[in-house]
PDB file of C-alpha atoms in Angstrom:
ATOM      1  CA  MET A  30      -5.043  30.821  61.468  1.00  0.00           C
ATOM      2  CA  LYS A  31      -5.268  31.765  57.874  1.00  0.00           C
ATOM      3  CA  PRO A  32      -8.759  33.053  56.852  1.00  0.00           C
ATOM      4  CA  ALA A  33     -11.049  30.846  54.752  1.00  0.00           C
ATOM      5  CA  MET A  34     -10.850  33.133  51.510  1.00  0.00           C
ATOM      6  CA  GLU A  35      -6.710  33.107  51.509  1.00  0.00           C
ATOM      7  CA  THR A  36      -6.887  29.349  51.981  1.00  0.00           C
ATOM      8  CA  ALA A  37      -9.432  28.715  49.284  1.00  0.00           C
ATOM      9  CA  ALA A  38      -7.529  31.162  46.827  1.00  0.00           C
ATOM     10  CA  GLU A  39      -4.312  29.131  47.725  1.00  0.00           C
ATOM     11  CA  GLU A  40      -5.920  25.963  46.690  1.00  0.00           C
ATOM     12  CA  ASN A  41      -7.435  27.468  43.669  1.00  0.00           C
ATOM     13  CA  THR A  42      -3.820  28.472  42.627  1.00  0.00           C
ATOM     14  CA  GLU A  43      -2.521  25.165  43.451  1.00  0.00           C
ATOM     15  CA  GLN A  44      -5.271  23.802  41.263  1.00  0.00           C
ATOM     16  CA  SER A  45      -4.709  25.948  38.213  1.00  0.00           C
ATOM     17  CA  GLN A  46      -1.088  25.453  38.326  1.00  0.00           C
ATOM     18  CA  GLU A  47      -1.733  21.614  38.095  1.00  0.00           C
ATOM     19  CA  LYS A  48      -4.105  22.054  35.369  1.00  0.00           C
ATOM     20  CA  LYS A  49      -1.473  24.061  33.377  1.00  0.00           C
ATOM     21  CA  GLY A  50       1.194  21.592  34.059  1.00  0.00           C
ATOM     22  CA  CYS A  51      -0.894  18.843  32.696  1.00  0.00           C
ATOM     23  CA  PHE A  52      -1.947  20.696  29.780  1.00  0.00           C
ATOM     24  CA  GLU A  53       1.813  21.663  28.833  1.00  0.00           C
ATOM     25  CA  CYS A  54       2.349  18.169  29.252  1.00  0.00           C
ATOM     26  CA  CYS A  55       0.075  17.079  26.766  1.00  0.00           C
ATOM     27  CA  ILE A  56       1.238  20.034  24.281  1.00  0.00           C
ATOM     28  CA  LYS A  57       4.720  18.576  24.588  1.00  0.00           C
ATOM     29  CA  CYS A  58       3.646  15.142  24.100  1.00  0.00           C
ATOM     30  CA  LEU A  59       1.496  16.074  21.181  1.00  0.00           C
ATOM     31  CA  GLY A  60       4.650  18.005  19.709  1.00  0.00           C
ATOM     32  CA  GLY A  61       6.658  14.783  19.418  1.00  0.00           C
ATOM     33  CA  VAL A  62       3.884  12.742  17.446  1.00  0.00           C
ATOM     34  CA  PRO A  63       5.040  12.227  13.966  1.00  0.00           C
ATOM     35  CA  TYR A  64       1.640  12.969  12.096  1.00  0.00           C
ATOM     36  CA  ALA A  65       3.115  12.422   8.822  1.00  0.00           C
ATOM     37  CA  SER A  66       4.756   9.029   9.551  1.00  0.00           C
ATOM     38  CA  LEU A  67       1.552   8.168  11.460  1.00  0.00           C
ATOM     39  CA  VAL A  68      -0.676   8.911   8.398  1.00  0.00           C
ATOM     40  CA  ALA A  69       1.726   7.175   6.222  1.00  0.00           C
ATOM     41  CA  THR A  70       1.488   4.234   8.264  1.00  0.00           C
ATOM     42  CA  ILE A  71      -2.080   3.867   8.367  1.00  0.00           C
ATOM     43  CA  LEU A  72      -2.135   4.435   4.670  1.00  0.00           C
ATOM     44  CA  CYS A  73       0.520   2.106   4.049  1.00  0.00           C
ATOM     45  CA  PHE A  74      -1.257  -0.795   6.457  1.00  0.00           C
ATOM     46  CA  SER A  75      -4.295  -0.240   4.470  1.00  0.00           C
ATOM     47  CA  GLY A  76      -2.857  -0.397   0.750  1.00  0.00           C
ATOM     48  CA  VAL A  77      -0.627  -3.485   1.638  1.00  0.00           C
ATOM     49  CA  ALA A  78      -3.756  -5.290   3.019  1.00  0.00           C
ATOM     50  CA  LEU A  79      -5.924  -4.591  -0.031  1.00  0.00           C
ATOM     51  CA  PHE A  80      -3.162  -5.485  -2.493  1.00  0.00           C
ATOM     52  CA  CYS A  81      -1.945  -8.706  -0.478  1.00  0.00           C
ATOM     53  CA  GLY A  82      -5.768  -9.799   0.416  1.00  0.00           C
ATOM     54  CA  CYS A  83      -7.502  -8.750  -2.709  1.00  0.00           C
ATOM     55  CA  GLY A  84      -4.517 -10.125  -5.013  1.00  0.00           C
ATOM     56  CA  HIS A  85      -4.541 -13.453  -3.568  1.00  0.00           C
ATOM     57  CA  VAL A  86      -8.086 -14.290  -4.113  1.00  0.00           C
ATOM     58  CA  ALA A  87      -8.120 -12.531  -7.649  1.00  0.00           C
ATOM     59  CA  LEU A  88      -5.291 -14.665  -8.688  1.00  0.00           C
ATOM     60  CA  THR A  89      -7.078 -17.839  -7.544  1.00  0.00           C
ATOM     61  CA  GLY A  90     -10.190 -16.676  -9.461  1.00  0.00           C
ATOM     62  CA  THR A  91      -8.154 -15.923 -12.982  1.00  0.00           C
ATOM     63  CA  VAL A  92      -6.497 -19.585 -12.597  1.00  0.00           C
ATOM     64  CA  SER A  93     -10.208 -21.088 -12.309  1.00  0.00           C
ATOM     65  CA  ILE A  94     -11.471 -19.088 -15.493  1.00  0.00           C
ATOM     66  CA  LEU A  95      -8.162 -19.969 -17.614  1.00  0.00           C
ATOM     67  CA  GLU A  96      -8.819 -23.677 -16.625  1.00  0.00           C
ATOM     68  CA  GLN A  97     -12.508 -23.681 -17.264  1.00  0.00           C
ATOM     69  CA  HIS A  98     -12.806 -21.657 -20.561  1.00  0.00           C
ATOM     70  CA  PHE A  99      -9.531 -20.879 -22.218  1.00  0.00           C
ATOM     71  CA  SER A 100      -7.001 -23.678 -21.665  1.00  0.00           C
ATOM     72  CA  THR A 101      -8.937 -26.964 -20.708  1.00  0.00           C
ATOM     73  CA  ASN A 102      -5.562 -29.012 -21.262  1.00  0.00           C
ATOM     74  CA  THR A 103      -3.449 -28.861 -17.937  1.00  0.00           C
ATOM     75  CA  SER A 104      -0.177 -29.163 -19.394  1.00  0.00           C
ATOM     76  CA  ASP A 105      -1.025 -25.864 -21.229  1.00  0.00           C
ATOM     77  CA  HIS A 106      -1.107 -23.770 -18.233  1.00  0.00           C
ATOM     78  CA  ALA A 107       1.172 -25.723 -15.800  1.00  0.00           C
ATOM     79  CA  LEU A 108       3.802 -23.072 -16.079  1.00  0.00           C
ATOM     80  CA  LEU A 109       1.116 -20.255 -15.369  1.00  0.00           C
ATOM     81  CA  SER A 110      -0.275 -22.229 -12.249  1.00  0.00           C
ATOM     82  CA  GLU A 111       3.268 -22.464 -10.786  1.00  0.00           C
ATOM     83  CA  VAL A 112       4.002 -18.782 -11.474  1.00  0.00           C
ATOM     84  CA  ILE A 113       0.641 -17.837  -9.835  1.00  0.00           C
ATOM     85  CA  GLN A 114       1.214 -19.984  -6.688  1.00  0.00           C
ATOM     86  CA  LEU A 115       4.631 -18.557  -6.287  1.00  0.00           C
ATOM     87  CA  MET A 116       3.280 -15.031  -6.503  1.00  0.00           C
ATOM     88  CA  GLN A 117       0.708 -15.910  -3.584  1.00  0.00           C
ATOM     89  CA  TYR A 118       3.591 -17.056  -1.524  1.00  0.00           C
ATOM     90  CA  VAL A 119       5.363 -13.486  -2.359  1.00  0.00           C
ATOM     91  CA  ILE A 120       2.102 -12.013  -1.263  1.00  0.00           C
ATOM     92  CA  TYR A 121       2.434 -13.618   2.212  1.00  0.00           C
ATOM     93  CA  GLY A 122       5.942 -12.344   2.404  1.00  0.00           C
ATOM     94  CA  ILE A 123       5.428  -8.706   1.186  1.00  0.00           C
ATOM     95  CA  ALA A 124       2.313  -8.518   3.681  1.00  0.00           C
ATOM     96  CA  SER A 125       4.764  -9.724   6.751  1.00  0.00           C
ATOM     97  CA  PHE A 126       7.463  -7.693   5.689  1.00  0.00           C
ATOM     98  CA  PHE A 127       5.526  -4.297   5.531  1.00  0.00           C
ATOM     99  CA  PHE A 128       3.645  -4.982   8.600  1.00  0.00           C
ATOM    100  CA  LEU A 129       7.110  -5.191  10.645  1.00  0.00           C
ATOM    101  CA  TYR A 130       8.370  -2.366   8.419  1.00  0.00           C
ATOM    102  CA  GLY A 131       5.684  -0.201   8.964  1.00  0.00           C
ATOM    103  CA  ILE A 132       5.845  -0.396  12.697  1.00  0.00           C
ATOM    104  CA  ILE A 133       9.732   0.125  12.743  1.00  0.00           C
ATOM    105  CA  LEU A 134       9.449   3.275  10.746  1.00  0.00           C
ATOM    106  CA  LEU A 135       6.406   4.701  12.864  1.00  0.00           C
ATOM    107  CA  ALA A 136       8.767   4.081  15.875  1.00  0.00           C
ATOM    108  CA  GLU A 137      11.698   5.922  14.036  1.00  0.00           C
ATOM    109  CA  GLY A 138       9.410   8.702  13.054  1.00  0.00           C
ATOM    110  CA  PHE A 139       8.367   9.099  16.913  1.00  0.00           C
ATOM    111  CA  TYR A 140      12.111   9.156  17.921  1.00  0.00           C
ATOM    112  CA  THR A 141      13.477  11.345  15.213  1.00  0.00           C
ATOM    113  CA  THR A 142      10.621  13.773  15.811  1.00  0.00           C
ATOM    114  CA  SER A 143      11.273  14.032  19.661  1.00  0.00           C
ATOM    115  CA  ALA A 144      14.913  14.569  18.784  1.00  0.00           C
ATOM    116  CA  VAL A 145      14.026  17.300  16.131  1.00  0.00           C
ATOM    117  CA  LYS A 146      11.744  19.148  18.784  1.00  0.00           C
ATOM    118  CA  GLU A 147      14.472  18.608  21.458  1.00  0.00           C
ATOM    119  CA  LEU A 148      12.182  16.885  23.580  1.00  0.00           C
ATOM    120  CA  HIS A 149      14.512  13.725  24.198  1.00  0.00           C
ATOM    121  CA  GLY A 150      16.448  11.310  22.030  1.00  0.00           C
ATOM    122  CA  GLU A 151      20.008  12.829  21.965  1.00  0.00           C
ATOM    123  CA  PHE A 152      21.473   9.735  20.311  1.00  0.00           C
ATOM    124  CA  LYS A 153      19.682  10.577  17.258  1.00  0.00           C
ATOM    125  CA  THR A 154      22.026  13.784  16.958  1.00  0.00           C
ATOM    126  CA  THR A 155      25.150  11.660  17.138  1.00  0.00           C
ATOM    127  CA  ALA A 156      26.818   9.981  14.150  1.00  0.00           C
ATOM    128  CA  CYS A 157      25.292   6.528  14.609  1.00  0.00           C
ATOM    129  CA  GLY A 158      21.936   8.017  14.802  1.00  0.00           C
ATOM    130  CA  ARG A 159      22.249   9.935  11.959  1.00  0.00           C
ATOM    131  CA  CYS A 160      23.551   6.836  10.176  1.00  0.00           C
ATOM    132  CA  ILE A 161      20.625   4.823  11.206  1.00  0.00           C
ATOM    133  CA  SER A 162      18.081   7.771   9.819  1.00  0.00           C
ATOM    134  CA  GLY A 163      20.129   7.760   6.554  1.00  0.00           C
ATOM    135  CA  MET A 164      19.529   4.189   6.095  1.00  0.00           C
ATOM    136  CA  PHE A 165      15.913   4.051   6.775  1.00  0.00           C
ATOM    137  CA  VAL A 166      15.849   7.192   4.032  1.00  0.00           C
ATOM    138  CA  PHE A 167      17.475   5.159   1.633  1.00  0.00           C
ATOM    139  CA  LEU A 168      15.822   1.696   2.060  1.00  0.00           C
ATOM    140  CA  THR A 169      12.364   3.805   1.823  1.00  0.00           C
ATOM    141  CA  TYR A 170      13.390   5.377  -1.446  1.00  0.00           C
ATOM    142  CA  VAL A 171      14.287   1.674  -2.713  1.00  0.00           C
ATOM    143  CA  LEU A 172      11.062   0.376  -1.654  1.00  0.00           C
ATOM    144  CA  GLY A 173       9.193   3.339  -3.310  1.00  0.00           C
ATOM    145  CA  VAL A 174      10.649   2.630  -6.509  1.00  0.00           C
ATOM    146  CA  ALA A 175       9.983  -1.063  -6.157  1.00  0.00           C
ATOM    147  CA  TRP A 176       6.368  -0.465  -5.274  1.00  0.00           C
ATOM    148  CA  LEU A 177       6.019   1.876  -8.458  1.00  0.00           C
ATOM    149  CA  GLY A 178       6.979  -1.302 -10.515  1.00  0.00           C
ATOM    150  CA  VAL A 179       4.271  -3.286  -8.501  1.00  0.00           C
ATOM    151  CA  PHE A 180       1.772  -0.556  -9.215  1.00  0.00           C
ATOM    152  CA  GLY A 181       2.303  -0.829 -12.757  1.00  0.00           C
ATOM    153  CA  PHE A 182       2.479  -4.627 -12.830  1.00  0.00           C
ATOM    154  CA  SER A 183      -1.044  -4.826 -11.008  1.00  0.00           C
ATOM    155  CA  ALA A 184      -2.611  -2.672 -13.575  1.00  0.00           C
ATOM    156  CA  VAL A 185      -1.575  -5.451 -16.437  1.00  0.00           C
ATOM    157  CA  PRO A 186      -4.602  -7.824 -15.314  1.00  0.00           C
ATOM    158  CA  VAL A 187      -7.182  -4.850 -14.675  1.00  0.00           C
ATOM    159  CA  PHE A 188      -6.331  -3.863 -18.412  1.00  0.00           C
ATOM    160  CA  MET A 189      -6.886  -7.507 -19.396  1.00  0.00           C
ATOM    161  CA  PHE A 190     -10.342  -7.819 -17.399  1.00  0.00           C
ATOM    162  CA  TYR A 191     -11.233  -4.625 -18.740  1.00  0.00           C
ATOM    163  CA  ASN A 192     -10.840  -5.686 -22.468  1.00  0.00           C
ATOM    164  CA  ILE A 193     -12.698  -8.843 -21.893  1.00  0.00           C
ATOM    165  CA  TRP A 194     -15.541  -6.827 -20.081  1.00  0.00           C
ATOM    166  CA  SER A 195     -15.811  -4.021 -22.759  1.00  0.00           C
ATOM    167  CA  SER A 196     -16.192  -7.031 -25.323  1.00  0.00           C
ATOM    168  CA  CYS A 197     -19.043  -8.337 -23.356  1.00  0.00           C
ATOM    169  CA  GLU A 198     -20.684  -4.808 -23.237  1.00  0.00           C
ATOM    170  CA  VAL A 199     -20.355  -4.776 -27.064  1.00  0.00           C
ATOM    171  CA  ILE A 200     -21.946  -7.970 -27.494  1.00  0.00           C
ATOM    172  CA  LYS A 201     -25.007  -6.900 -25.049  1.00  0.00           C
ATOM    173  CA  SER A 202     -25.279  -3.644 -26.885  1.00  0.00           C
ATOM    174  CA  LEU A 203     -25.703  -5.451 -30.423  1.00  0.00           C
ATOM    175  CA  GLN A 204     -28.132  -7.711 -29.090  1.00  0.00           C
ATOM    176  CA  THR A 205     -30.391  -5.304 -27.443  1.00  0.00           C
ATOM    177  CA  ASN A 206     -30.300  -3.071 -30.648  1.00  0.00           C
ATOM    178  CA  MET A 207     -30.537  -6.003 -32.880  1.00  0.00           C
ATOM    179  CA  THR A 208     -28.099  -4.281 -35.123  1.00  0.00           C
ATOM    180  CA  ALA A 209     -25.605  -7.362 -35.667  1.00  0.00           C
ATOM    181  CA  SER A 210     -24.634 -10.430 -34.134  1.00  0.00           C
ATOM    182  CA  GLY A 211     -21.850 -10.457 -31.603  1.00  0.00           C
ATOM    183  CA  ASP A 212     -20.614 -13.871 -32.576  1.00  0.00           C
ATOM    184  CA  GLN A 213     -17.657 -12.304 -34.415  1.00  0.00           C
ATOM    185  CA  ILE A 214     -16.622 -10.478 -31.097  1.00  0.00           C
ATOM    186  CA  CYS A 215     -13.821 -12.650 -29.747  1.00  0.00           C
ATOM    187  CA  VAL A 216     -11.066 -12.349 -26.914  1.00  0.00           C
ATOM    188  CA  ASP A 217      -7.977 -14.169 -27.488  1.00  0.00           C
ATOM    189  CA  ILE A 218      -6.050 -14.790 -24.032  1.00  0.00           C
ATOM    190  CA  ARG A 219      -3.157 -15.905 -25.969  1.00  0.00           C
ATOM    191  CA  GLN A 220      -2.106 -12.621 -27.037  1.00  0.00           C
ATOM    192  CA  TYR A 221      -1.429 -11.702 -23.550  1.00  0.00           C
ATOM    193  CA  GLY A 222       1.336 -14.295 -23.090  1.00  0.00           C
ATOM    194  CA  ILE A 223       0.118 -15.983 -20.169  1.00  0.00           C
ATOM    195  CA  ILE A 224      -0.618 -19.046 -21.929  1.00  0.00           C
ATOM    196  CA  PRO A 225       0.941 -20.509 -25.096  1.00  0.00           C
ATOM    197  CA  TRP A 226      -0.442 -19.987 -28.542  1.00  0.00           C
ATOM    198  CA  ASN A 227      -1.132 -23.753 -28.982  1.00  0.00           C
ATOM    199  CA  ALA A 228      -3.447 -23.643 -25.822  1.00  0.00           C
ATOM    200  CA  ILE A 229      -7.245 -24.962 -26.637  1.00  0.00           C
ATOM    201  CA  PRO A 230      -9.287 -23.151 -27.168  1.00  0.00           C
ATOM    202  CA  GLY A 231      -7.332 -20.069 -26.177  1.00  0.00           C
ATOM    203  CA  ARG A 232     -10.017 -17.577 -27.199  1.00  0.00           C
ATOM    204  CA  ALA A 233     -14.059 -17.070 -26.749  1.00  0.00           C
ATOM    205  CA  CYS A 234     -16.680 -15.462 -28.872  1.00  0.00           C
ATOM    206  CA  GLY A 235     -20.119 -14.442 -28.979  1.00  0.00           C
ATOM    207  CA  PRO A 236     -22.223 -16.187 -26.365  1.00  0.00           C
ATOM    208  CA  VAL A 237     -19.432 -18.187 -24.852  1.00  0.00           C
ATOM    209  CA  LEU A 238     -17.600 -14.802 -24.045  1.00  0.00           C
ATOM    210  CA  GLU A 239     -20.797 -13.343 -22.565  1.00  0.00           C
ATOM    211  CA  ASN A 240     -21.257 -16.187 -20.365  1.00  0.00           C
ATOM    212  CA  ILE A 241     -17.701 -15.687 -18.962  1.00  0.00           C
ATOM    213  CA  CYS A 242     -18.444 -12.173 -17.952  1.00  0.00           C
ATOM    214  CA  ASN A 243     -21.696 -13.635 -16.181  1.00  0.00           C
ATOM    215  CA  THR A 244     -19.664 -15.787 -14.023  1.00  0.00           C
ATOM    216  CA  ASN A 245     -18.953 -15.003 -10.281  1.00  0.00           C
ATOM    217  CA  GLU A 246     -15.350 -15.933 -11.090  1.00  0.00           C
ATOM    218  CA  PHE A 247     -14.938 -13.199 -13.503  1.00  0.00           C
ATOM    219  CA  TYR A 248     -16.881 -10.426 -11.655  1.00  0.00           C
ATOM    220  CA  MET A 249     -15.058 -11.115  -8.381  1.00  0.00           C
ATOM    221  CA  SER A 250     -11.708 -11.168 -10.142  1.00  0.00           C
ATOM    222  CA  TYR A 251     -12.100  -8.244 -12.228  1.00  0.00           C
ATOM    223  CA  HIS A 252     -12.969  -5.922  -8.912  1.00  0.00           C
ATOM    224  CA  LEU A 253     -10.697  -7.622  -6.720  1.00  0.00           C
ATOM    225  CA  PHE A 254      -7.732  -6.734  -9.257  1.00  0.00           C
ATOM    226  CA  ILE A 255      -9.212  -3.251  -9.373  1.00  0.00           C
ATOM    227  CA  VAL A 256      -8.958  -2.920  -5.571  1.00  0.00           C
ATOM    228  CA  ALA A 257      -5.467  -4.392  -5.408  1.00  0.00           C
ATOM    229  CA  CYS A 258      -4.202  -2.001  -8.006  1.00  0.00           C
ATOM    230  CA  ALA A 259      -5.629   0.635  -5.875  1.00  0.00           C
ATOM    231  CA  GLY A 260      -4.271  -0.794  -2.751  1.00  0.00           C
ATOM    232  CA  ALA A 261      -0.720  -0.896  -4.601  1.00  0.00           C
ATOM    233  CA  GLY A 262      -1.227   2.965  -5.259  1.00  0.00           C
ATOM    234  CA  ALA A 263      -2.088   3.889  -1.764  1.00  0.00           C
ATOM    235  CA  THR A 264       1.087   1.842  -0.693  1.00  0.00           C
ATOM    236  CA  VAL A 265       3.179   3.953  -3.385  1.00  0.00           C
ATOM    237  CA  ILE A 266       1.691   7.287  -1.763  1.00  0.00           C
ATOM    238  CA  ALA A 267       2.143   6.187   1.660  1.00  0.00           C
ATOM    239  CA  LEU A 268       6.203   5.391   0.648  1.00  0.00           C
ATOM    240  CA  LEU A 269       6.357   8.748  -0.963  1.00  0.00           C
ATOM    241  CA  ILE A 270       5.114  10.641   2.582  1.00  0.00           C
ATOM    242  CA  TYR A 271       7.423   8.312   4.319  1.00  0.00           C
ATOM    243  CA  MET A 272      10.266   9.634   1.978  1.00  0.00           C
ATOM    244  CA  MET A 273       9.555  13.270   2.652  1.00  0.00           C
ATOM    245  CA  ALA A 274       9.306  12.956   6.440  1.00  0.00           C
ATOM    246  CA  THR A 275      12.098  10.721   6.995  1.00  0.00           C
ATOM    247  CA  THR A 276      14.380  13.166   4.315  1.00  0.00           C
ATOM    248  CA  TYR A 277      13.075  16.311   6.342  1.00  0.00           C
ATOM    249  CA  ASN A 278      14.030  14.649   9.704  1.00  0.00           C
ATOM    250  CA  TYR A 279      17.536  13.598   8.387  1.00  0.00           C
ATOM    251  CA  ALA A 280      18.288  16.982   7.320  1.00  0.00           C
ATOM    252  CA  VAL A 281      17.483  18.648  10.518  1.00  0.00           C
ATOM    253  CA  LEU A 282      19.229  16.123  12.514  1.00  0.00           C
ATOM    254  CA  LYS A 283      22.151  16.722  10.452  1.00  0.00           C
ATOM    255  CA  PHE A 284      21.992  20.506  10.776  1.00  0.00           C
ATOM    256  CA  LYS A 285      21.487  20.285  14.547  1.00  0.00           C
ATOM    257  CA  SER A 286      24.361  18.256  14.773  1.00  0.00           C
ATOM    258  CA  ARG A 287      26.649  20.921  13.046  1.00  0.00           C
ATOM    259  CA  GLU A 288      24.805  23.401  15.134  1.00  0.00           C
ATOM    260  CA  ASP A 289      25.944  21.888  18.333  1.00  0.00           C
ATOM    261  CA  CYS A 290      29.159  20.934  17.147  1.00  0.00           C
ATOM    262  CA  CYS A 291      30.045  24.930  16.347  1.00  0.00           C
ATOM    263  CA  THR A 292      28.385  25.839  19.578  1.00  0.00           C
ATOM    264  CA  LYS A 293      31.060  23.540  21.473  1.00  0.00           C
ATOM    265  CA  PHE A 294      34.050  25.667  19.847  1.00  0.00           C
TER     266      PHE A 294
END
């Protein structure tokens, strides 16, 4: 029979070893988490959701504003309506694609990071595994450049709505100070090329322009376009993080494969 104190000491030793084993296991698992890819995925999902959701509603409000105030003839903006409807369908496709692509990149980040840290995933150090990683690097670079164009394109309606809003602020300032009449301050939408030059009325001046700025459609569309532009910018940042993470992992895997090759000989 062992003394009670020796038995208790052995039990405490076993418990401490179990705790140490669980702690080491947790540290090992946390070491395989691709934090850069995780942050990029969250940022990408948020940016795409803001861009697609706000952009879709803002485009609908823009058509309503044009039909009511700048182009009363349906034939003048028929082509624009079709283009906007097509853009809304494209937005659906973008949202679906990036939801799937973000999940794939996150999974690839988990697998590659585990292989880099030598936890598991020897497939990544093979030629086929490196080829798949290189494909993701190239595709992410292409998507990053494409989203730079999307970000620039999304800034165009923000610029247009800002010009209208600033003109309305000038009219309000003139009315408040009673220095001059704002009837001569106009905004001509035809100069942006979204409706033809023969569209009627095509422009709004003075009180008519001020009333447009006070509508809910203008207020909502203006702010939604700003949020959509910010979402596109967030997506660009997320893809830049993806680029850095995937490029680094690919370089490390390529170095490890050469190191393993040299070690065999």
